[in-house]
CSV table of C-alpha atoms and ligand atoms in Angstrom, one decimal:
chain,number,residue,atom,x,y,z
A,19,MET,CA,-113.2,-175.5,-125.8
A,20,GLY,CA,-109.8,-173.8,-126.6
A,21,SER,CA,-111.7,-171.0,-128.6
A,22,THR,CA,-110.3,-167.4,-128.6
A,23,PRO,CA,-111.0,-165.8,-125.2
A,24,ARG,CA,-113.9,-163.4,-125.2
A,25,THR,CA,-112.9,-160.0,-123.9
A,26,ILE,CA,-115.2,-157.6,-121.9
A,27,ARG,CA,-114.2,-154.0,-122.2
A,28,ILE,CA,-114.8,-152.2,-118.9
A,29,ALA,CA,-114.7,-148.3,-118.7
A,30,MET,CA,-113.6,-147.6,-115.1
A,31,ASN,CA,-114.5,-144.2,-113.9
A,32,GLY,CA,-113.3,-142.9,-110.4
A,33,ILE,CA,-110.1,-145.1,-110.3
A,34,THR,CA,-108.0,-142.3,-108.8
A,35,GLY,CA,-110.2,-142.7,-105.5
A,36,ARG,CA,-109.8,-144.8,-102.6
A,37,MET,CA,-112.4,-147.4,-103.4
A,38,GLY,CA,-112.0,-147.3,-107.3
A,39,TYR,CA,-108.2,-147.8,-107.0
A,40,ARG,CA,-107.7,-150.2,-104.2
A,41,GLN,CA,-110.8,-152.4,-104.4
A,42,HIS,CA,-111.9,-152.3,-107.8
A,43,LEU,CA,-108.7,-151.8,-110.0
A,44,LEU,CA,-106.0,-153.3,-108.0
A,45,ARG,CA,-107.7,-156.1,-106.0
A,46,SER,CA,-110.5,-157.0,-108.6
A,47,ILE,CA,-109.9,-156.1,-112.2
A,48,LEU,CA,-106.2,-156.3,-112.6
A,49,PRO,CA,-105.9,-159.7,-110.8
A,50,ILE,CA,-108.8,-161.0,-113.1
A,51,ARG,CA,-106.7,-159.6,-116.2
A,52,ASP,CA,-103.4,-160.9,-115.0
A,53,ALA,CA,-104.8,-164.3,-114.5
A,54,GLY,CA,-105.9,-164.4,-118.0
A,55,GLY,CA,-109.5,-163.9,-117.2
A,56,PHE,CA,-111.7,-166.3,-116.0
A,57,THR,CA,-113.1,-169.7,-117.2
A,58,LEU,CA,-116.8,-170.4,-117.9
A,59,ALA,CA,-118.5,-173.8,-117.4
A,60,ASP,CA,-117.9,-174.9,-120.8
A,61,GLY,CA,-114.1,-174.2,-120.5
A,62,SER,CA,-113.8,-171.3,-122.6
A,63,ARG,CA,-112.0,-168.1,-121.1
A,64,VAL,CA,-113.3,-164.7,-120.9
A,65,GLN,CA,-110.7,-161.7,-120.5
A,66,VAL,CA,-111.3,-158.3,-119.1
A,67,GLU,CA,-109.8,-155.0,-120.7
A,68,PRO,CA,-110.0,-151.9,-118.3
A,69,ILE,CA,-110.1,-148.4,-119.7
A,70,LEU,CA,-109.2,-145.9,-117.1
A,71,ILE,CA,-111.3,-142.6,-116.8
A,72,GLY,CA,-110.5,-139.7,-114.6
A,73,ARG,CA,-110.5,-135.9,-114.7
A,74,ASN,CA,-106.8,-135.5,-114.0
A,75,GLU,CA,-104.8,-136.4,-117.2
A,76,ALA,CA,-101.5,-136.8,-115.4
A,77,LYS,CA,-102.9,-139.1,-112.7
A,78,VAL,CA,-104.7,-141.2,-115.1
A,79,ARG,CA,-102.0,-141.6,-117.3
A,80,GLU,CA,-99.6,-142.5,-114.6
A,81,LEU,CA,-101.9,-145.1,-113.0
A,82,ALA,CA,-102.4,-146.6,-116.7
A,83,GLU,CA,-98.5,-146.8,-117.2
A,84,LEU,CA,-97.9,-148.1,-113.6
A,85,HIS,CA,-100.4,-151.0,-114.2
A,86,GLY,CA,-99.8,-151.7,-117.9
A,87,VAL,CA,-103.3,-150.6,-118.9
A,88,ALA,CA,-103.2,-149.5,-122.7
A,89,GLU,CA,-106.4,-147.3,-122.7
A,90,TRP,CA,-107.2,-144.4,-120.6
A,91,SER,CA,-109.3,-141.0,-121.2
A,92,THR,CA,-110.4,-137.9,-119.5
A,93,ASP,CA,-113.6,-137.8,-121.6
A,94,LEU,CA,-116.2,-139.8,-119.8
A,95,ASP,CA,-118.9,-139.1,-122.3
A,96,ALA,CA,-116.9,-140.3,-125.2
A,97,VAL,CA,-116.1,-143.7,-123.5
A,98,ILE,CA,-119.6,-144.1,-122.7
A,99,ASN,CA,-120.7,-143.6,-126.3
A,100,ASP,CA,-117.8,-145.9,-127.6
A,101,PRO,CA,-119.6,-148.9,-129.2
A,102,THR,CA,-116.7,-151.1,-128.3
A,103,VAL,CA,-117.2,-150.7,-124.5
A,104,ASP,CA,-119.2,-153.4,-122.8
A,105,VAL,CA,-119.4,-152.1,-119.3
A,106,VAL,CA,-119.4,-148.7,-117.6
A,107,PHE,CA,-118.1,-149.0,-113.8
A,108,ASP,CA,-118.5,-145.9,-111.6
A,109,ALA,CA,-116.7,-145.3,-108.2
A,110,SER,CA,-116.6,-141.7,-108.4
A,111,MET,CA,-118.1,-139.1,-106.0
A,112,THR,CA,-121.7,-140.1,-105.0
A,113,SER,CA,-123.3,-136.8,-106.2
A,114,LEU,CA,-122.2,-137.5,-109.8
A,115,ARG,CA,-123.2,-141.2,-110.0
A,116,ALA,CA,-127.0,-141.1,-111.2
A,117,ALA,CA,-126.0,-138.9,-114.2
A,118,THR,CA,-123.3,-141.3,-115.2
A,119,LEU,CA,-125.3,-144.5,-114.7
A,120,LYS,CA,-128.3,-143.1,-116.6
A,121,LYS,CA,-126.2,-142.1,-119.7
A,122,ALA,CA,-124.4,-145.4,-119.5
A,123,MET,CA,-127.4,-147.5,-119.6
A,124,GLN,CA,-129.2,-145.3,-122.1
A,125,ALA,CA,-126.2,-146.0,-124.3
A,126,GLY,CA,-126.8,-149.7,-123.9
A,127,LYS,CA,-123.9,-150.4,-121.4
A,128,HIS,CA,-124.0,-152.9,-118.7
A,129,ILE,CA,-123.2,-151.1,-115.4
A,130,PHE,CA,-121.3,-151.9,-112.2
A,131,THR,CA,-121.3,-149.4,-109.6
A,132,GLU,CA,-120.4,-148.4,-106.1
A,133,LYS,CA,-123.2,-147.6,-103.8
A,134,PRO,CA,-125.2,-145.4,-103.0
A,135,THR,CA,-126.5,-145.4,-106.7
A,136,ALA,CA,-128.1,-142.0,-106.1
A,137,GLU,CA,-128.5,-139.2,-103.5
A,138,THR,CA,-132.2,-139.4,-103.5
A,139,LEU,CA,-134.8,-142.2,-103.5
A,140,ASP,CA,-136.6,-141.0,-106.6
A,141,GLU,CA,-133.4,-140.7,-108.6
A,142,ALA,CA,-132.5,-144.3,-107.4
A,143,ILE,CA,-135.9,-145.6,-108.3
A,144,GLU,CA,-135.6,-143.9,-111.8
A,145,LEU,CA,-132.3,-145.7,-112.4
A,146,ALA,CA,-133.7,-149.1,-111.4
A,147,ARG,CA,-136.6,-148.2,-114.0
A,148,ILE,CA,-134.0,-147.3,-116.6
A,149,GLY,CA,-132.1,-150.5,-115.9
A,150,THR,CA,-135.1,-152.8,-116.5
A,151,GLU,CA,-136.2,-150.9,-119.6
A,152,SER,CA,-132.8,-150.9,-121.2
A,153,GLY,CA,-132.4,-154.7,-120.5
A,154,VAL,CA,-128.7,-154.1,-119.5
A,155,THR,CA,-127.2,-156.2,-116.7
A,156,ALA,CA,-126.7,-153.9,-113.7
A,157,GLY,CA,-124.6,-154.7,-110.5
A,158,VAL,CA,-124.3,-152.6,-107.5
A,159,VAL,CA,-121.5,-153.3,-105.0
A,160,HIS,CA,-122.7,-155.5,-102.0
A,161,ASP,CA,-119.5,-156.2,-101.0
A,162,LYS,CA,-120.2,-156.9,-97.3
A,163,LEU,CA,-122.3,-160.0,-98.2
A,164,TYR,CA,-119.2,-161.6,-99.8
A,165,LEU,CA,-116.9,-161.1,-96.8
A,166,PRO,CA,-115.8,-164.3,-95.2
A,167,GLY,CA,-117.4,-163.5,-91.8
A,168,LEU,CA,-120.7,-162.8,-93.2
A,169,VAL,CA,-120.7,-165.8,-95.6
A,170,LYS,CA,-120.1,-168.0,-92.6
A,171,LEU,CA,-122.9,-166.2,-90.8
A,172,ARG,CA,-125.2,-166.6,-93.5
A,173,ARG,CA,-124.5,-170.3,-93.8
A,174,LEU,CA,-125.3,-170.7,-90.0
A,175,VAL,CA,-128.8,-169.1,-91.0
A,176,ASP,CA,-129.2,-171.6,-93.7
A,177,GLU,CA,-128.3,-174.5,-91.5
A,178,GLY,CA,-130.9,-173.4,-88.9
A,179,PHE,CA,-128.2,-173.2,-86.3
A,180,PHE,CA,-130.0,-170.4,-84.5
A,181,GLY,CA,-133.5,-171.9,-84.1
A,182,ARG,CA,-135.8,-168.9,-84.0
A,183,ILE,CA,-133.7,-165.7,-84.6
A,184,LEU,CA,-134.4,-163.1,-82.1
A,185,SER,CA,-132.1,-160.3,-82.8
A,186,ILE,CA,-129.3,-159.0,-84.8
A,187,ARG,CA,-126.9,-156.1,-83.5
A,188,GLY,CA,-124.2,-154.6,-85.5
A,189,GLU,CA,-121.3,-152.4,-84.2
A,190,PHE,CA,-119.5,-150.4,-87.0
A,191,GLY,CA,-116.9,-147.7,-86.7
A,192,TYR,CA,-113.4,-146.5,-85.7
A,193,TRP,CA,-112.0,-143.2,-84.9
A,194,VAL,CA,-111.6,-140.9,-88.0
A,195,PHE,CA,-109.0,-138.2,-87.1
A,196,GLU,CA,-110.1,-134.6,-87.3
A,197,GLY,CA,-107.2,-133.6,-89.6
A,198,ASP,CA,-105.6,-130.8,-87.6
A,199,VAL,CA,-102.7,-132.7,-85.9
A,200,GLN,CA,-103.0,-136.1,-87.6
A,201,SER,CA,-104.5,-136.1,-91.0
A,202,ALA,CA,-108.0,-137.7,-91.7
A,203,GLN,CA,-108.0,-141.3,-93.1
A,204,ARG,CA,-111.2,-140.5,-94.9
A,205,PRO,CA,-112.0,-137.9,-97.7
A,206,SER,CA,-113.4,-134.7,-96.2
A,207,TRP,CA,-116.4,-134.8,-98.6
A,208,ASN,CA,-117.7,-137.8,-96.2
A,209,TYR,CA,-118.3,-135.1,-93.5
A,210,ARG,CA,-120.1,-132.4,-95.6
A,211,LYS,CA,-123.9,-132.9,-96.3
A,212,GLU,CA,-123.8,-130.7,-99.3
A,213,ASP,CA,-121.2,-133.0,-101.0
A,214,GLY,CA,-123.2,-136.1,-100.3
A,215,GLY,CA,-121.4,-137.1,-97.2
A,216,GLY,CA,-122.8,-138.4,-93.9
A,217,MET,CA,-122.8,-141.8,-91.9
A,218,THR,CA,-126.4,-142.6,-92.5
A,219,THR,CA,-126.2,-141.9,-96.3
A,220,ASP,CA,-123.0,-143.9,-96.4
A,221,MET,CA,-123.7,-147.0,-94.3
A,222,PHE,CA,-127.6,-147.6,-94.2
A,223,CYS,CA,-127.4,-148.7,-97.9
A,224,HIS,CA,-125.0,-151.3,-96.7
A,225,TRP,CA,-126.8,-152.2,-93.7
A,226,ASN,CA,-130.0,-152.7,-95.9
A,227,TYR,CA,-128.6,-155.4,-98.0
A,228,VAL,CA,-126.7,-156.9,-95.0
A,229,LEU,CA,-130.0,-157.2,-93.1
A,230,GLU,CA,-131.8,-158.4,-96.0
A,231,GLY,CA,-129.2,-160.8,-97.2
A,232,ILE,CA,-128.7,-162.5,-93.7
A,233,ILE,CA,-132.1,-162.0,-91.9
A,234,GLY,CA,-134.8,-160.7,-94.3
A,235,LYS,CA,-136.9,-157.7,-95.0
A,236,VAL,CA,-136.4,-154.3,-93.4
A,237,LYS,CA,-140.0,-153.2,-92.2
A,238,SER,CA,-139.2,-150.1,-90.1
A,239,VAL,CA,-136.5,-147.8,-89.0
A,240,ASN,CA,-135.7,-145.5,-86.1
A,241,ALA,CA,-132.5,-143.8,-86.2
A,242,LYS,CA,-130.8,-141.1,-84.0
A,243,THR,CA,-128.1,-139.4,-85.9
A,244,ALA,CA,-125.3,-137.1,-84.4
A,245,THR,CA,-122.5,-134.8,-85.7
A,246,HIS,CA,-120.1,-135.6,-82.8
A,247,ILE,CA,-117.2,-133.8,-84.1
A,248,PRO,CA,-118.4,-130.2,-85.4
A,249,ALA,CA,-115.1,-129.2,-87.3
A,250,ARG,CA,-112.5,-131.0,-89.2
A,251,TRP,CA,-109.5,-130.2,-91.6
A,252,ASP,CA,-109.5,-131.0,-95.2
A,253,GLU,CA,-107.0,-132.3,-97.6
A,254,GLN,CA,-105.6,-128.8,-98.1
A,255,ASP,CA,-105.4,-128.5,-94.2
A,256,GLN,CA,-108.2,-126.0,-94.1
A,257,GLU,CA,-110.7,-126.2,-91.3
A,258,TYR,CA,-114.3,-126.6,-92.5
A,259,VAL,CA,-117.6,-127.1,-90.6
A,260,ALA,CA,-118.8,-130.9,-90.4
A,261,THR,CA,-122.3,-130.5,-91.7
A,262,ALA,CA,-123.0,-134.2,-92.1
A,263,ASP,CA,-123.7,-136.8,-89.4
A,264,ASP,CA,-120.7,-138.8,-88.3
A,265,ALA,CA,-122.7,-141.2,-86.4
A,266,SER,CA,-126.0,-143.0,-86.7
A,267,TYR,CA,-127.7,-145.3,-84.1
A,268,GLY,CA,-130.4,-147.3,-85.7
A,269,ILE,CA,-133.2,-149.7,-84.6
A,270,PHE,CA,-134.9,-151.9,-87.3
A,271,GLU,CA,-137.9,-154.1,-87.3
A,272,LEU,CA,-137.2,-157.1,-89.6
A,273,GLU,CA,-139.0,-160.1,-90.9
A,274,THR,CA,-137.5,-163.4,-91.8
A,275,PRO,CA,-138.8,-165.3,-95.0
A,276,ALA,CA,-140.8,-167.5,-92.6
A,277,GLY,CA,-142.6,-164.5,-91.2
A,278,ASP,CA,-140.7,-164.2,-87.9
A,279,GLU,CA,-140.1,-160.8,-86.5
A,280,VAL,CA,-136.5,-160.0,-85.5
A,281,VAL,CA,-135.2,-156.8,-83.9
A,282,GLY,CA,-132.0,-155.2,-85.6
A,283,GLN,CA,-129.9,-152.7,-84.1
A,284,ILE,CA,-126.8,-151.2,-85.7
A,285,ASN,CA,-124.4,-148.5,-84.3
A,286,SER,CA,-122.4,-146.8,-86.8
A,287,SER,CA,-119.7,-144.2,-85.8
A,288,TRP,CA,-116.6,-142.4,-87.0
A,289,ALA,CA,-116.2,-141.1,-83.4
A,290,VAL,CA,-115.7,-144.3,-81.6
A,291,ARG,CA,-112.5,-146.1,-80.5
A,292,VAL,CA,-112.3,-149.9,-81.3
A,293,TYR,CA,-112.7,-152.4,-78.4
A,294,ARG,CA,-113.6,-155.3,-80.7
A,295,ASP,CA,-111.8,-157.8,-82.9
A,296,GLU,CA,-112.8,-156.1,-86.2
A,297,LEU,CA,-114.0,-152.8,-87.6
A,298,VAL,CA,-117.5,-154.2,-88.1
A,299,GLU,CA,-119.1,-157.0,-86.1
A,300,PHE,CA,-122.6,-158.5,-86.3
A,301,GLN,CA,-124.1,-160.6,-83.5
A,302,ILE,CA,-127.1,-162.9,-83.9
A,303,ASP,CA,-129.1,-164.4,-81.1
A,304,GLY,CA,-131.5,-167.2,-81.4
A,305,THR,CA,-133.2,-169.7,-79.3
A,306,LEU,CA,-130.8,-172.6,-80.2
A,307,GLY,CA,-127.5,-170.6,-80.7
A,308,SER,CA,-125.7,-167.4,-81.2
A,309,ALA,CA,-122.9,-166.1,-83.4
A,310,VAL,CA,-120.6,-163.1,-83.8
A,311,ALA,CA,-119.3,-162.2,-87.2
A,312,GLY,CA,-116.6,-159.8,-88.3
A,313,LEU,CA,-115.1,-159.2,-91.7
A,314,ASN,CA,-113.2,-162.5,-91.6
A,315,LYS,CA,-113.9,-164.4,-88.4
A,316,CYS,CA,-117.2,-165.9,-87.1
A,317,VAL,CA,-117.6,-167.6,-83.8
A,318,ALA,CA,-120.7,-169.3,-82.4
A,319,GLN,CA,-122.1,-170.7,-79.2
A,320,GLN,CA,-124.7,-173.5,-79.2
A,321,ARG,CA,-127.5,-173.6,-76.6
A,322,ALA,CA,-125.9,-176.7,-75.1
A,323,HIS,CA,-122.7,-174.7,-74.6
A,324,THR,CA,-124.2,-171.5,-73.1
A,325,PRO,CA,-123.0,-170.7,-69.7
A,326,LYS,CA,-125.4,-169.7,-66.9
A,327,PRO,CA,-123.8,-166.4,-65.7
A,328,VAL,CA,-125.3,-165.1,-62.4
A,329,TRP,CA,-125.5,-161.3,-62.0
A,330,ASN,CA,-123.3,-160.2,-58.8
A,331,PRO,CA,-121.6,-157.1,-58.9
A,332,ASP,CA,-119.8,-157.8,-55.7
A,333,LEU,CA,-117.6,-160.5,-57.3
A,334,PRO,CA,-115.1,-160.1,-60.1
A,335,VAL,CA,-115.9,-162.1,-63.0
A,336,THR,CA,-114.5,-165.7,-62.9
A,337,GLU,CA,-115.2,-167.0,-66.4
A,338,SER,CA,-113.7,-166.0,-69.9
A,339,PHE,CA,-116.8,-165.3,-71.8
A,340,ARG,CA,-115.0,-164.9,-75.1
A,341,ASP,CA,-113.3,-168.3,-74.6
A,342,GLN,CA,-116.6,-169.9,-74.6
A,343,TRP,CA,-117.3,-169.5,-78.3
A,344,GLN,CA,-116.2,-171.8,-81.1
A,345,GLU,CA,-114.7,-170.6,-84.4
A,346,VAL,CA,-116.7,-171.4,-87.5
A,347,PRO,CA,-114.4,-172.6,-90.2
A,348,ALA,CA,-114.7,-171.3,-93.8
A,349,ASN,CA,-114.6,-174.7,-95.4
A,350,ALA,CA,-113.9,-172.9,-98.8
A,351,GLU,CA,-111.5,-170.5,-100.2
A,352,LEU,CA,-112.9,-167.2,-99.6
A,353,ASP,CA,-111.2,-164.5,-102.1
A,354,ASN,CA,-111.6,-160.6,-101.8
A,355,GLY,CA,-115.3,-159.7,-101.7
A,356,PHE,CA,-115.2,-157.1,-104.3
A,357,LYS,CA,-113.4,-159.5,-106.9
A,358,LEU,CA,-115.8,-162.2,-106.0
A,359,GLN,CA,-118.9,-160.0,-106.8
A,360,TRP,CA,-117.0,-158.7,-110.0
A,361,GLU,CA,-116.6,-162.3,-111.3
A,362,GLU,CA,-120.0,-163.2,-110.7
A,363,PHE,CA,-121.3,-160.0,-112.4
A,364,LEU,CA,-119.1,-160.6,-115.5
A,365,ARG,CA,-120.3,-164.3,-115.6
A,366,ASP,CA,-123.8,-162.8,-115.6
A,367,ILE,CA,-123.1,-160.4,-118.6
A,368,VAL,CA,-121.8,-163.4,-120.5
A,369,ALA,CA,-124.9,-165.5,-119.7
A,370,GLY,CA,-127.1,-162.4,-120.5
A,371,ARG,CA,-128.8,-162.7,-117.1
A,372,GLU,CA,-129.8,-160.3,-114.3
A,373,HIS,CA,-127.2,-159.8,-111.4
A,374,ARG,CA,-128.7,-160.7,-108.1
A,375,PHE,CA,-127.7,-157.4,-106.5
A,376,GLY,CA,-129.1,-154.8,-108.8
A,377,LEU,CA,-130.6,-151.3,-109.0
A,378,LEU,CA,-133.7,-152.2,-107.1
A,379,SER,CA,-131.8,-153.6,-104.2
A,380,ALA,CA,-129.7,-150.3,-104.3
A,381,ALA,CA,-132.9,-148.3,-104.3
A,382,ARG,CA,-133.9,-150.0,-101.1
A,383,GLY,CA,-130.7,-149.2,-99.5
A,384,VAL,CA,-131.1,-145.5,-100.6
A,385,GLN,CA,-134.5,-145.5,-99.2
A,386,LEU,CA,-133.3,-146.9,-95.8
A,387,ALA,CA,-130.8,-144.0,-95.5
A,388,GLU,CA,-133.4,-141.4,-96.6
A,389,LEU,CA,-136.1,-142.8,-94.1
A,390,GLY,CA,-133.4,-143.1,-91.5
A,391,LEU,CA,-132.6,-139.4,-91.8
A,392,GLN,CA,-136.2,-138.6,-91.7
A,393,SER,CA,-136.7,-140.6,-88.6
A,394,ASN,CA,-134.1,-138.7,-86.8
A,395,ASP,CA,-135.6,-135.3,-87.9
A,396,GLU,CA,-139.0,-136.3,-87.0
A,397,ARG,CA,-138.1,-138.2,-83.8
A,398,ARG,CA,-140.2,-141.3,-84.7
A,399,THR,CA,-140.2,-144.9,-86.1
A,400,ILE,CA,-140.9,-144.9,-89.8
A,401,ASP,CA,-142.6,-148.0,-91.6
A,402,ILE,CA,-140.7,-148.7,-94.8
A,403,PRO,CA,-143.2,-148.9,-98.0
A,404,GLU,CA,-142.4,-151.4,-100.6
A,405,ILE,CA,-140.8,-149.8,-103.7
A,406,THR,CA,-142.7,-150.7,-107.0
A,407,LEU,CA,-141.2,-149.8,-110.4
B,16,NAD,N1,-118.3,-150.2,-100.9
B,16,NAD,C1,-117.8,-149.6,-99.9
B,16,NAD,O1,-117.5,-150.3,-98.9
B,16,NAD,C2,-117.4,-148.2,-100.0
B,16,NAD,C3,-116.5,-147.7,-99.0
B,16,NAD,C4,-116.2,-146.3,-99.3
B,16,NAD,C5,-116.8,-145.7,-100.1
B,16,NAD,N2,-117.7,-146.3,-101.0
B,16,NAD,C6,-118.3,-145.4,-102.3
B,16,NAD,O2,-117.4,-145.1,-103.1
B,16,NAD,C7,-117.4,-143.9,-103.8
B,16,NAD,C8,-116.1,-143.3,-103.7
B,16,NAD,O3,-115.7,-143.2,-102.5
B,16,NAD,P1,-114.0,-142.9,-102.1
B,16,NAD,O4,-114.1,-143.1,-100.6
B,16,NAD,O5,-113.4,-143.8,-103.0
B,16,NAD,O6,-113.9,-141.4,-102.4
B,16,NAD,P2,-112.6,-140.6,-103.0
B,16,NAD,O7,-113.0,-139.3,-102.6
B,16,NAD,O8,-111.5,-141.3,-102.6
B,16,NAD,O9,-112.8,-140.8,-104.6
B,16,NAD,C9,-113.7,-140.2,-105.4
B,16,NAD,C10,-113.2,-140.3,-106.8
B,16,NAD,O10,-114.1,-139.3,-107.5
B,16,NAD,C11,-113.3,-138.3,-108.1
B,16,NAD,N3,-113.9,-137.1,-108.1
B,16,NAD,C12,-114.2,-136.3,-106.9
B,16,NAD,N4,-114.7,-135.0,-107.3
B,16,NAD,C13,-114.9,-135.1,-108.6
B,16,NAD,C14,-115.5,-134.2,-109.6
B,16,NAD,N5,-116.0,-133.1,-109.1
B,16,NAD,N6,-115.8,-134.7,-110.8
B,16,NAD,C15,-115.3,-135.8,-111.2
B,16,NAD,N7,-114.7,-136.8,-110.3
B,16,NAD,C16,-114.5,-136.5,-109.1
B,16,NAD,C17,-112.0,-138.4,-107.5
B,16,NAD,O11,-111.0,-137.9,-108.3
B,16,NAD,C18,-112.0,-139.8,-107.2
B,16,NAD,O12,-111.4,-140.6,-108.2
B,16,NAD,C19,-118.5,-143.3,-103.0
B,16,NAD,O13,-119.7,-143.2,-103.7
B,16,NAD,C20,-118.8,-143.9,-101.7
B,16,NAD,O14,-120.0,-143.9,-101.3
B,16,NAD,C21,-118.0,-147.4,-100.9
C-alpha cells in the first residue's frame, strides 16, 4: 500500500485517425492518466504514459502539446525497439497492422490493437501463433461487448431470461454521404477494396465476437454483399470508384454452449437510413422472452407479457407494440466500452495473464469476414472450420 505507482509506457500508433484519437487517446488513455492511473486489488496504483506515434510530425507534435503528452515520435520502429516501452497499440490503417504487431511482439512488447488484426486469415493466424510463442499479453478491441446495451443483453442470457434461444437478428448501419455535395463521414479507404476497405471486412470481425460473446459459436455463414453506391468523393474532393462492398447481408448458424442451434441474421449497410432507436440493434427471441439491445438501451418482453396480434390488413394497428416492452436497468455504472477494455487489458498485463479477447478470437473474426466474402462469390453457405494454432 502507498508504494510508488508503477507506470506502463504505451506507444500509440495511428492516433491522428478517427478511432485512435477519439476512442483510444481521448476517451481511454488520457482519462486513465488524468485520474492518476488505476488501483489494483492490493490498493497500489498503476499509471499510464502514452507516447504518440504518427507519420506527420506537425500533427503528432500538435496533439502531444494539446494533451500534455511529453513524448512523441515519427519513428515507429525506434519506439517498438525502445526497451522502456511496455505496450504497442495500433489503430493505423488495417493494411499496415499485421507488420506492426508482428514486429512489436517479436520485440517482446505487449500489444493492444484495433480490429481486424490482419487482412488475411493466414496472417491473422500467424499473429496468433507469434502471440502464443512470445508469451506477451495481446488484446484486440472487442468494444461492442462492453457497450451497456450488449452487457444488459448478455446478462439476460446468463439469467436464462430467454428460455431456449431461437434467433438473433442485428441491424447495423446508416447513410454515409457520397462526398460530392455533403462530405463523407467515414474515410474514403473504407470504400476501396485495394486499401483494405469493405463492409464485410470491417464489420464481420465485430459480428463474430458479438455472436460468440452473446450466443455461442458461429458454425456457418451465408452472405450477400453489395456495392450500392458505385462512385464516391474522397478527402480531396476527387471522385473515385467504390471497389468495396458497402453493404453485407449475412445469415449465420450458431450453437450455444448447451448445444442448441440458433439462427443469426445481421444486415450491415452504409446505404440505409435509420428508422431505429440506435445505429446498431440486436434482437434475441426465445421461448420465454425476447429482448432488443442497442448501444445503450435494452428492452425486453416476457412470455407472460406477450400480446397476441392477429393479422388483419383491413384494420389499422390498434396497439403500440413498442410500448409493450420494458426497459432493462443497467444496475451498474457502465463507462466507455473502449476505456473499460483498456483497463481490463492493463490489469492483465500487471497480473501477467492472458487477456480474454486476444489474437485467436480476432483470427476467427477475420475468418468470418473472409468466408463471408467467399460465400457471396460462390453463392453458397460455408461451414466454418475450427482454427488450430
Ligand atoms: N472498433 C471499432 O468500432 C472500429 C471502428 C472504425 C474503425 N476501426 C478500425 O480502426 C482502424 C482505423 O480506422 P479509422 O476509421 O480510425 O481510420 P482513419 O483513416 O481515420 O485513421 C487511420 C490512421 O492511419 C494513419 N495512416 C493512414 N495511411 C497511412 C500510411 N500509409 N502509413 C501510415 N499511417 C497511415 C492515419 O494517419 C490515421 O492515423 C482500422 O483498422 C479500422 O478497421 C475500428
